[in-house]
Amino acid sequence: MGAYILRRLLLIIPTLLGIMIINFTLVQFVPGGPIEQIIAQIEGEGDVFEGISGGGSELASSAEDSIGRRGLPQEFIEELEREFGFDKPPLERFLNMLWNYVRLDFGESYFRSISVIDLVLEKMPVSISLGLWSTLIAYLVSIPLGIRKAVKDGTSFDTWTSGAIIVAYAIPGFLFAILLLVLFAGGSYLQIFPLRGLTSDNWDELSAWGKVVDYFWHITLPVLASTISAFATLTLLTKNSFLDEIKKQYVMTARAKGLKESRVLYGHVFRNAMLIVIAGFPAVFIGVFFSGSLIIETIFSLDGLGRLGFEAAVARDYPVIFGTLFIFGLIGLVVGILSDLMYVIVDPRIDFEKREG
């Protein structure tokens, strides 16, 4: 197993390199880079340099002297290009970026005056909250429900629960989020939950228990909105896994020996049936963590990684775009290895080295 993990770790390097090459190349063909964004803001609003990192105040004073209705002088545009490093060829910029990433230096945002890693760490708690709680709730509901559906296969319970989870799966997450706001967050009906944010304005004044209650009070609706579509996949996967195991010979043998049905299900079937479900926990978490967060965060006014990535793409904030792509790509690859390790933990009989051989 050690050799397999080592090979997977070594494969991370070329995979990340490929991701960065593709994205860096694509960005070169996208119109409206950061320089164009700044010029457009200057011509429309005047002083835009307050949020630019590194030498922003000097550029701002220069802009005030030279910007007028006649447009921007070429010297000022060249100064902007030097400020952001666009006076160098693309290949040199790419190699410099890789060298900085090797040293875990992801640069600084063009427009926020904060390092990329600090920006990601600042937004991470919101996305982790959504991803972790959504995954846990999905598993806590789907596994017992899937087992029950397998035991009651073909009954009315199986039929109506299948219909319910399929309808839930078909409902778009953003539509369900809006429905929750209308019903429970001061819309046309009840005002039980807060409308926006992850904490209240008086968070610092609350006691430890008060902070816990306040946190769950704010996170309830976003978690429900991001979890609704996960129930169908996990529930049906659990049910089908149990049905496959129940039909096998060892189950019939256990029943023939006179074992109780509960002992057969949870002492013999559960471990084998749950292999693929439990081992897939890291992948499910990372899927919820990355996908769908933008809409949920926007609707509930949560300042997480989804909104960060979208705003960086719109503003052409290249350090944030490339830094988050690198970090997310690394997390995804590591989670893939963790998923394989989960398979071995759940069932030690699995040996990936023999499979590869």
Tab-separated table of C-alpha atoms in Angstrom:
chain	number	residue	atom	x	y	z
A	1	MET	CA	0.000	0.000	0.000
A	2	GLY	CA	2.897	2.340	0.719
A	3	ALA	CA	4.244	2.065	-2.827
A	4	TYR	CA	0.775	2.757	-4.241
A	5	ILE	CA	0.363	5.888	-2.115
A	6	LEU	CA	3.830	7.082	-3.128
A	7	ARG	CA	2.967	6.679	-6.809
A	8	ARG	CA	-0.281	8.578	-6.328
A	9	LEU	CA	1.535	11.377	-4.521
A	10	LEU	CA	4.101	11.647	-7.310
A	11	LEU	CA	1.298	11.820	-9.886
A	12	ILE	CA	0.029	14.965	-8.177
A	13	ILE	CA	2.946	16.959	-9.598
A	14	PRO	CA	2.287	16.413	-13.340
A	15	THR	CA	-1.471	16.632	-12.786
A	16	LEU	CA	-1.225	20.031	-11.091
A	17	LEU	CA	1.202	21.174	-13.762
A	18	GLY	CA	-1.253	20.201	-16.473
A	19	ILE	CA	-4.094	22.017	-14.708
A	20	MET	CA	-2.067	25.203	-14.395
A	21	ILE	CA	-0.809	25.080	-18.004
A	22	ILE	CA	-4.313	24.667	-19.394
A	23	ASN	CA	-5.834	27.408	-17.272
A	24	PHE	CA	-2.958	29.838	-17.787
A	25	THR	CA	-3.166	29.307	-21.559
A	26	LEU	CA	-6.930	29.789	-21.636
A	27	VAL	CA	-6.701	32.998	-19.626
A	28	GLN	CA	-4.364	34.508	-22.228
A	29	PHE	CA	-7.192	34.395	-24.784
A	30	VAL	CA	-9.884	35.839	-22.513
A	31	PRO	CA	-10.584	39.486	-23.423
A	32	GLY	CA	-10.553	42.161	-20.772
A	33	GLY	CA	-7.589	41.480	-18.498
A	34	PRO	CA	-6.919	43.295	-15.213
A	35	ILE	CA	-5.319	46.257	-16.993
A	36	GLU	CA	-8.420	46.740	-19.141
A	37	GLN	CA	-10.606	46.362	-16.053
A	38	ILE	CA	-8.706	49.101	-14.250
A	39	ILE	CA	-8.756	51.432	-17.255
A	40	ALA	CA	-12.505	50.970	-17.629
A	41	GLN	CA	-13.058	51.774	-13.949
A	42	ILE	CA	-10.807	54.817	-14.075
A	43	GLU	CA	-12.564	56.269	-17.073
A	44	GLY	CA	-15.944	55.645	-15.483
A	45	GLU	CA	-15.324	56.355	-11.784
A	46	GLY	CA	-12.023	58.150	-11.434
A	47	ASP	CA	-10.048	56.892	-8.410
A	48	VAL	CA	-9.977	53.105	-8.467
A	49	PHE	CA	-6.526	52.515	-7.035
A	50	GLU	CA	-7.410	52.473	-3.363
A	51	GLY	CA	-7.859	48.678	-3.457
A	52	ILE	CA	-4.925	47.803	-5.680
A	53	SER	CA	-2.134	45.994	-3.866
A	54	GLY	CA	1.418	47.189	-3.925
A	55	GLY	CA	2.098	50.827	-4.760
A	56	GLY	CA	-1.568	51.640	-5.144
A	57	SER	CA	-1.298	55.093	-3.584
A	58	GLU	CA	1.550	56.095	-5.911
A	59	LEU	CA	-0.426	54.973	-8.927
A	60	ALA	CA	-3.473	56.812	-7.652
A	61	SER	CA	-1.610	60.121	-7.340
A	62	SER	CA	-0.170	59.587	-10.801
A	63	ALA	CA	-3.653	58.885	-12.139
A	64	GLU	CA	-5.069	62.065	-10.639
A	65	ASP	CA	-2.446	64.122	-12.452
A	66	SER	CA	-2.778	62.468	-15.831
A	67	ILE	CA	-6.373	61.251	-16.192
A	68	GLY	CA	-8.693	63.572	-17.953
A	69	ARG	CA	-11.356	63.458	-20.563
A	70	ARG	CA	-8.699	62.949	-23.240
A	71	GLY	CA	-7.962	59.453	-21.860
A	72	LEU	CA	-4.939	57.763	-20.289
A	73	PRO	CA	-1.392	58.388	-21.462
A	74	GLN	CA	0.605	55.432	-22.767
A	75	GLU	CA	3.237	55.920	-20.073
A	76	PHE	CA	0.653	55.356	-17.377
A	77	ILE	CA	-0.587	52.153	-19.038
A	78	GLU	CA	2.994	50.890	-19.263
A	79	GLU	CA	3.422	51.682	-15.585
A	80	LEU	CA	0.350	49.559	-14.839
A	81	GLU	CA	1.780	46.695	-16.890
A	82	ARG	CA	5.037	46.825	-14.937
A	83	GLU	CA	3.086	46.979	-11.660
A	84	PHE	CA	1.276	43.729	-12.462
A	85	GLY	CA	4.145	42.059	-14.293
A	86	PHE	CA	2.539	42.116	-17.743
A	87	ASP	CA	5.636	43.666	-19.281
A	88	LYS	CA	7.176	40.163	-19.299
A	89	PRO	CA	6.463	37.405	-21.854
A	90	PRO	CA	3.727	34.880	-20.913
A	91	LEU	CA	6.209	32.004	-20.591
A	92	GLU	CA	8.369	33.942	-18.144
A	93	ARG	CA	5.308	34.933	-16.094
A	94	PHE	CA	4.145	31.310	-15.989
A	95	LEU	CA	7.542	30.001	-14.882
A	96	ASN	CA	7.781	32.692	-12.208
A	97	MET	CA	4.320	31.736	-10.967
A	98	LEU	CA	5.273	28.051	-10.735
A	99	TRP	CA	8.459	28.870	-8.869
A	100	ASN	CA	6.478	30.957	-6.386
A	101	TYR	CA	3.929	28.167	-5.950
A	102	VAL	CA	6.686	25.674	-5.190
A	103	ARG	CA	7.637	27.966	-2.309
A	104	LEU	CA	3.935	28.239	-1.326
A	105	ASP	CA	3.916	31.905	-2.341
A	106	PHE	CA	0.578	32.450	-4.100
A	107	GLY	CA	0.994	36.180	-4.493
A	108	GLU	CA	-1.316	39.004	-3.550
A	109	SER	CA	-4.710	39.951	-4.891
A	110	TYR	CA	-4.658	42.775	-7.413
A	111	PHE	CA	-7.655	44.540	-5.917
A	112	ARG	CA	-7.935	43.500	-2.243
A	113	SER	CA	-4.496	44.290	-0.784
A	114	ILE	CA	-4.308	40.868	0.855
A	115	SER	CA	-2.358	37.713	0.075
A	116	VAL	CA	-4.179	34.932	-1.765
A	117	ILE	CA	-3.557	32.372	0.982
A	118	ASP	CA	-4.940	34.746	3.649
A	119	LEU	CA	-7.939	35.432	1.433
A	120	VAL	CA	-8.636	31.718	0.989
A	121	LEU	CA	-8.237	31.067	4.725
A	122	GLU	CA	-10.603	33.952	5.449
A	123	LYS	CA	-13.339	32.503	3.205
A	124	MET	CA	-12.685	28.831	4.007
A	125	PRO	CA	-14.821	28.509	7.198
A	126	VAL	CA	-18.027	29.342	5.326
A	127	SER	CA	-17.440	26.748	2.607
A	128	ILE	CA	-16.242	24.114	5.081
A	129	SER	CA	-19.379	24.691	7.169
A	130	LEU	CA	-21.629	24.156	4.163
A	131	GLY	CA	-19.693	21.162	2.859
A	132	LEU	CA	-19.199	19.367	6.173
A	133	TRP	CA	-22.704	19.731	7.588
A	134	SER	CA	-24.375	19.032	4.246
A	135	THR	CA	-22.387	15.815	3.852
A	136	LEU	CA	-22.991	14.656	7.428
A	137	ILE	CA	-26.736	15.280	7.227
A	138	ALA	CA	-26.939	13.547	3.854
A	139	TYR	CA	-25.220	10.452	5.273
A	140	LEU	CA	-27.200	10.440	8.536
A	141	VAL	CA	-30.466	10.498	6.618
A	142	SER	CA	-29.616	8.522	3.485
A	143	ILE	CA	-27.946	5.456	5.041
A	144	PRO	CA	-30.803	4.510	7.437
A	145	LEU	CA	-33.361	5.384	4.758
A	146	GLY	CA	-31.529	3.332	2.123
A	147	ILE	CA	-31.302	0.317	4.445
A	148	ARG	CA	-35.001	0.605	5.272
A	149	LYS	CA	-35.878	0.820	1.585
A	150	ALA	CA	-33.798	-2.290	0.853
A	151	VAL	CA	-35.547	-4.253	3.606
A	152	LYS	CA	-38.961	-2.980	2.422
A	153	ASP	CA	-38.152	-3.305	-1.275
A	154	GLY	CA	-41.302	-3.248	-3.402
A	155	THR	CA	-43.606	-2.099	-0.594
A	156	SER	CA	-45.595	1.132	-0.463
A	157	PHE	CA	-42.921	2.634	1.833
A	158	ASP	CA	-40.273	2.014	-0.825
A	159	THR	CA	-42.482	3.514	-3.527
A	160	TRP	CA	-43.443	6.772	-1.861
A	161	THR	CA	-39.982	7.433	-0.404
A	162	SER	CA	-38.467	6.895	-3.858
A	163	GLY	CA	-40.913	9.412	-5.274
A	164	ALA	CA	-40.100	11.919	-2.534
A	165	ILE	CA	-36.325	11.780	-2.938
A	166	ILE	CA	-36.553	11.923	-6.741
A	167	VAL	CA	-38.726	15.034	-6.514
A	168	ALA	CA	-36.198	16.540	-4.069
A	169	TYR	CA	-33.377	15.675	-6.458
A	170	ALA	CA	-35.206	17.377	-9.325
A	171	ILE	CA	-35.672	20.654	-7.432
A	172	PRO	CA	-32.844	23.103	-8.276
A	173	GLY	CA	-30.853	24.102	-5.227
A	174	PHE	CA	-31.305	27.831	-5.803
A	175	LEU	CA	-35.092	27.439	-6.148
A	176	PHE	CA	-35.284	25.470	-2.910
A	177	ALA	CA	-33.103	28.110	-1.216
A	178	ILE	CA	-35.469	30.883	-2.313
A	179	LEU	CA	-38.435	28.814	-1.106
A	180	LEU	CA	-36.811	28.418	2.319
A	181	LEU	CA	-36.206	32.163	2.537
A	182	VAL	CA	-39.800	32.955	1.600
A	183	LEU	CA	-41.244	30.456	4.083
A	184	PHE	CA	-38.905	30.728	7.073
A	185	ALA	CA	-36.732	33.853	6.795
A	186	GLY	CA	-39.112	36.782	6.822
A	187	GLY	CA	-40.654	36.340	3.395
A	188	SER	CA	-44.427	36.100	3.096
A	189	TYR	CA	-44.829	33.660	5.991
A	190	LEU	CA	-42.633	32.932	9.021
A	191	GLN	CA	-39.518	34.702	10.310
A	192	ILE	CA	-37.776	31.916	12.190
A	193	PHE	CA	-34.286	32.023	10.681
A	194	PRO	CA	-32.022	34.970	9.768
A	195	LEU	CA	-31.994	36.220	6.209
A	196	ARG	CA	-28.245	36.459	5.655
A	197	GLY	CA	-24.792	35.903	7.086
A	198	LEU	CA	-23.141	33.164	9.117
A	199	THR	CA	-23.235	34.976	12.481
A	200	SER	CA	-25.163	37.797	14.138
A	201	ASP	CA	-23.856	41.336	14.520
A	202	ASN	CA	-23.433	40.850	18.286
A	203	TRP	CA	-21.397	37.628	17.868
A	204	ASP	CA	-18.488	38.898	19.991
A	205	GLU	CA	-20.820	39.707	22.877
A	206	LEU	CA	-22.402	36.233	23.023
A	207	SER	CA	-21.418	33.492	25.445
A	208	ALA	CA	-19.833	30.259	24.211
A	209	TRP	CA	-23.181	28.464	24.177
A	210	GLY	CA	-24.818	31.502	22.607
A	211	LYS	CA	-22.271	31.442	19.775
A	212	VAL	CA	-22.992	27.758	19.114
A	213	VAL	CA	-26.736	28.390	18.964
A	214	ASP	CA	-26.264	31.493	16.807
A	215	TYR	CA	-24.015	29.604	14.382
A	216	PHE	CA	-26.488	26.750	13.872
A	217	TRP	CA	-29.347	29.237	13.661
A	218	HIS	CA	-27.659	30.910	10.687
A	219	ILE	CA	-26.359	27.766	8.968
A	220	THR	CA	-29.624	25.770	9.004
A	221	LEU	CA	-31.250	27.083	5.819
A	222	PRO	CA	-28.075	27.162	3.656
A	223	VAL	CA	-27.225	23.586	4.680
A	224	LEU	CA	-30.740	22.358	3.880
A	225	ALA	CA	-30.624	24.081	0.499
A	226	SER	CA	-27.270	22.535	-0.411
A	227	THR	CA	-28.207	19.068	0.908
A	228	ILE	CA	-31.562	18.511	-0.764
A	229	SER	CA	-30.180	17.003	-3.979
A	230	ALA	CA	-27.684	14.707	-2.214
A	231	PHE	CA	-30.312	12.521	-0.568
A	232	ALA	CA	-31.399	10.768	-3.761
A	233	THR	CA	-27.962	9.583	-4.875
A	234	LEU	CA	-26.829	8.332	-1.457
A	235	THR	CA	-30.156	6.746	-0.564
A	236	LEU	CA	-30.475	4.801	-3.801
A	237	LEU	CA	-26.799	3.849	-3.678
A	238	THR	CA	-27.253	2.473	-0.151
A	239	LYS	CA	-30.417	0.614	-1.106
A	240	ASN	CA	-28.878	-0.975	-4.212
A	241	SER	CA	-25.726	-1.962	-2.299
A	242	PHE	CA	-27.823	-3.712	0.355
A	243	LEU	CA	-29.994	-5.446	-2.224
A	244	ASP	CA	-26.916	-6.782	-4.015
A	245	GLU	CA	-25.471	-8.154	-0.783
A	246	ILE	CA	-28.749	-9.594	0.506
A	247	LYS	CA	-29.018	-11.823	-2.585
A	248	LYS	CA	-25.571	-13.379	-2.050
A	249	GLN	CA	-24.956	-16.901	-0.799
A	250	TYR	CA	-23.385	-15.998	2.555
A	251	VAL	CA	-26.565	-14.153	3.578
A	252	MET	CA	-28.692	-17.188	2.780
A	253	THR	CA	-26.270	-19.338	4.771
A	254	ALA	CA	-26.466	-16.991	7.771
A	255	ARG	CA	-30.236	-17.072	7.695
A	256	ALA	CA	-30.212	-20.880	7.375
A	257	LYS	CA	-28.150	-21.038	10.586
A	258	GLY	CA	-30.993	-19.338	12.415
A	259	LEU	CA	-29.400	-15.906	12.945
A	260	LYS	CA	-31.742	-13.030	13.670
A	261	GLU	CA	-32.533	-10.753	10.734
A	262	SER	CA	-30.963	-7.766	12.511
A	263	ARG	CA	-27.766	-9.771	13.082
A	264	VAL	CA	-27.700	-10.775	9.419
A	265	LEU	CA	-28.230	-7.201	8.204
A	266	TYR	CA	-25.901	-5.342	10.564
A	267	GLY	CA	-23.405	-8.071	11.404
A	268	HIS	CA	-22.797	-9.423	7.890
A	269	VAL	CA	-24.426	-7.325	5.171
A	270	PHE	CA	-23.712	-3.841	6.511
A	271	ARG	CA	-19.919	-3.944	6.256
A	272	ASN	CA	-19.881	-5.151	2.664
A	273	ALA	CA	-22.793	-3.012	1.510
A	274	MET	CA	-21.416	0.167	3.094
A	275	LEU	CA	-17.981	-0.193	1.534
A	276	ILE	CA	-18.647	2.028	-1.447
A	277	VAL	CA	-20.875	4.418	0.520
A	278	ILE	CA	-18.587	5.062	3.485
A	279	ALA	CA	-15.390	5.026	1.446
A	280	GLY	CA	-16.843	7.682	-0.827
A	281	PHE	CA	-17.292	10.155	2.053
A	282	PRO	CA	-14.240	12.311	1.181
A	283	ALA	CA	-15.292	12.540	-2.462
A	284	VAL	CA	-18.869	13.447	-1.513
A	285	PHE	CA	-17.640	16.124	0.867
A	286	ILE	CA	-15.340	17.687	-1.700
A	287	GLY	CA	-18.141	17.581	-4.260
A	288	VAL	CA	-20.492	19.490	-1.959
A	289	PHE	CA	-17.594	21.734	-0.965
A	290	PHE	CA	-16.883	22.818	-4.558
A	291	SER	CA	-20.169	22.502	-6.429
A	292	GLY	CA	-23.224	24.673	-5.974
A	293	SER	CA	-21.641	26.888	-3.315
A	294	LEU	CA	-21.748	30.054	-5.437
A	295	ILE	CA	-25.539	30.222	-5.734
A	296	ILE	CA	-26.175	29.211	-2.123
A	297	GLU	CA	-23.608	31.701	-0.823
A	298	THR	CA	-25.069	34.465	-2.974
A	299	ILE	CA	-28.683	33.837	-1.945
A	300	PHE	CA	-27.852	33.684	1.763
A	301	SER	CA	-25.176	36.422	1.604
A	302	LEU	CA	-22.386	34.137	2.765
A	303	ASP	CA	-18.862	35.260	1.977
A	304	GLY	CA	-17.267	31.935	1.006
A	305	LEU	CA	-14.994	30.459	-1.622
A	306	GLY	CA	-17.737	30.244	-4.246
A	307	ARG	CA	-18.272	33.987	-4.305
A	308	LEU	CA	-14.532	34.571	-4.042
A	309	GLY	CA	-13.854	32.560	-7.200
A	310	PHE	CA	-16.683	34.218	-9.111
A	311	GLU	CA	-15.665	37.743	-8.151
A	312	ALA	CA	-12.023	37.000	-9.000
A	313	ALA	CA	-13.030	35.716	-12.440
A	314	VAL	CA	-15.194	38.768	-13.146
A	315	ALA	CA	-12.507	41.208	-11.981
A	316	ARG	CA	-9.718	39.227	-13.741
A	317	ASP	CA	-7.880	38.971	-10.429
A	318	TYR	CA	-5.318	36.490	-11.782
A	319	PRO	CA	-3.402	35.752	-8.545
A	320	VAL	CA	-6.672	34.750	-6.843
A	321	ILE	CA	-7.847	32.739	-9.865
A	322	PHE	CA	-4.627	30.764	-10.283
A	323	GLY	CA	-3.966	30.457	-6.553
A	324	THR	CA	-7.409	29.035	-5.798
A	325	LEU	CA	-7.215	26.708	-8.813
A	326	PHE	CA	-3.905	25.372	-7.544
A	327	ILE	CA	-5.146	24.938	-3.976
A	328	PHE	CA	-8.453	23.362	-5.013
A	329	GLY	CA	-6.730	21.066	-7.490
A	330	LEU	CA	-4.322	19.933	-4.793
A	331	ILE	CA	-7.180	19.349	-2.343
A	332	GLY	CA	-9.100	17.338	-4.932
A	333	LEU	CA	-6.122	15.102	-5.718
A	334	VAL	CA	-5.345	14.508	-2.048
A	335	VAL	CA	-8.988	13.669	-1.388
A	336	GLY	CA	-8.797	11.083	-4.177
A	337	ILE	CA	-5.974	9.366	-2.292
A	338	LEU	CA	-7.940	9.605	0.965
A	339	SER	CA	-10.885	7.916	-0.752
A	340	ASP	CA	-8.661	4.966	-1.662
A	341	LEU	CA	-7.390	4.790	1.912
A	342	MET	CA	-10.977	4.765	3.158
A	343	TYR	CA	-11.658	1.692	1.040
A	344	VAL	CA	-8.745	-0.104	2.711
A	345	ILE	CA	-9.834	1.016	6.192
A	346	VAL	CA	-13.392	-0.184	5.636
A	347	ASP	CA	-12.283	-3.443	4.024
A	348	PRO	CA	-8.610	-4.435	4.628
A	349	ARG	CA	-8.963	-7.174	2.020
A	350	ILE	CA	-8.619	-4.552	-0.720
A	351	ASP	CA	-5.070	-4.236	-2.042
A	352	PHE	CA	-4.559	-1.609	-4.731
A	353	GLU	CA	-0.987	-2.745	-5.414
A	354	LYS	CA	-2.154	-6.222	-6.425
A	355	ARG	CA	-4.901	-4.712	-8.541
A	356	GLU	CA	-2.377	-2.588	-10.406
A	357	GLY	CA	-0.078	-5.568	-10.851
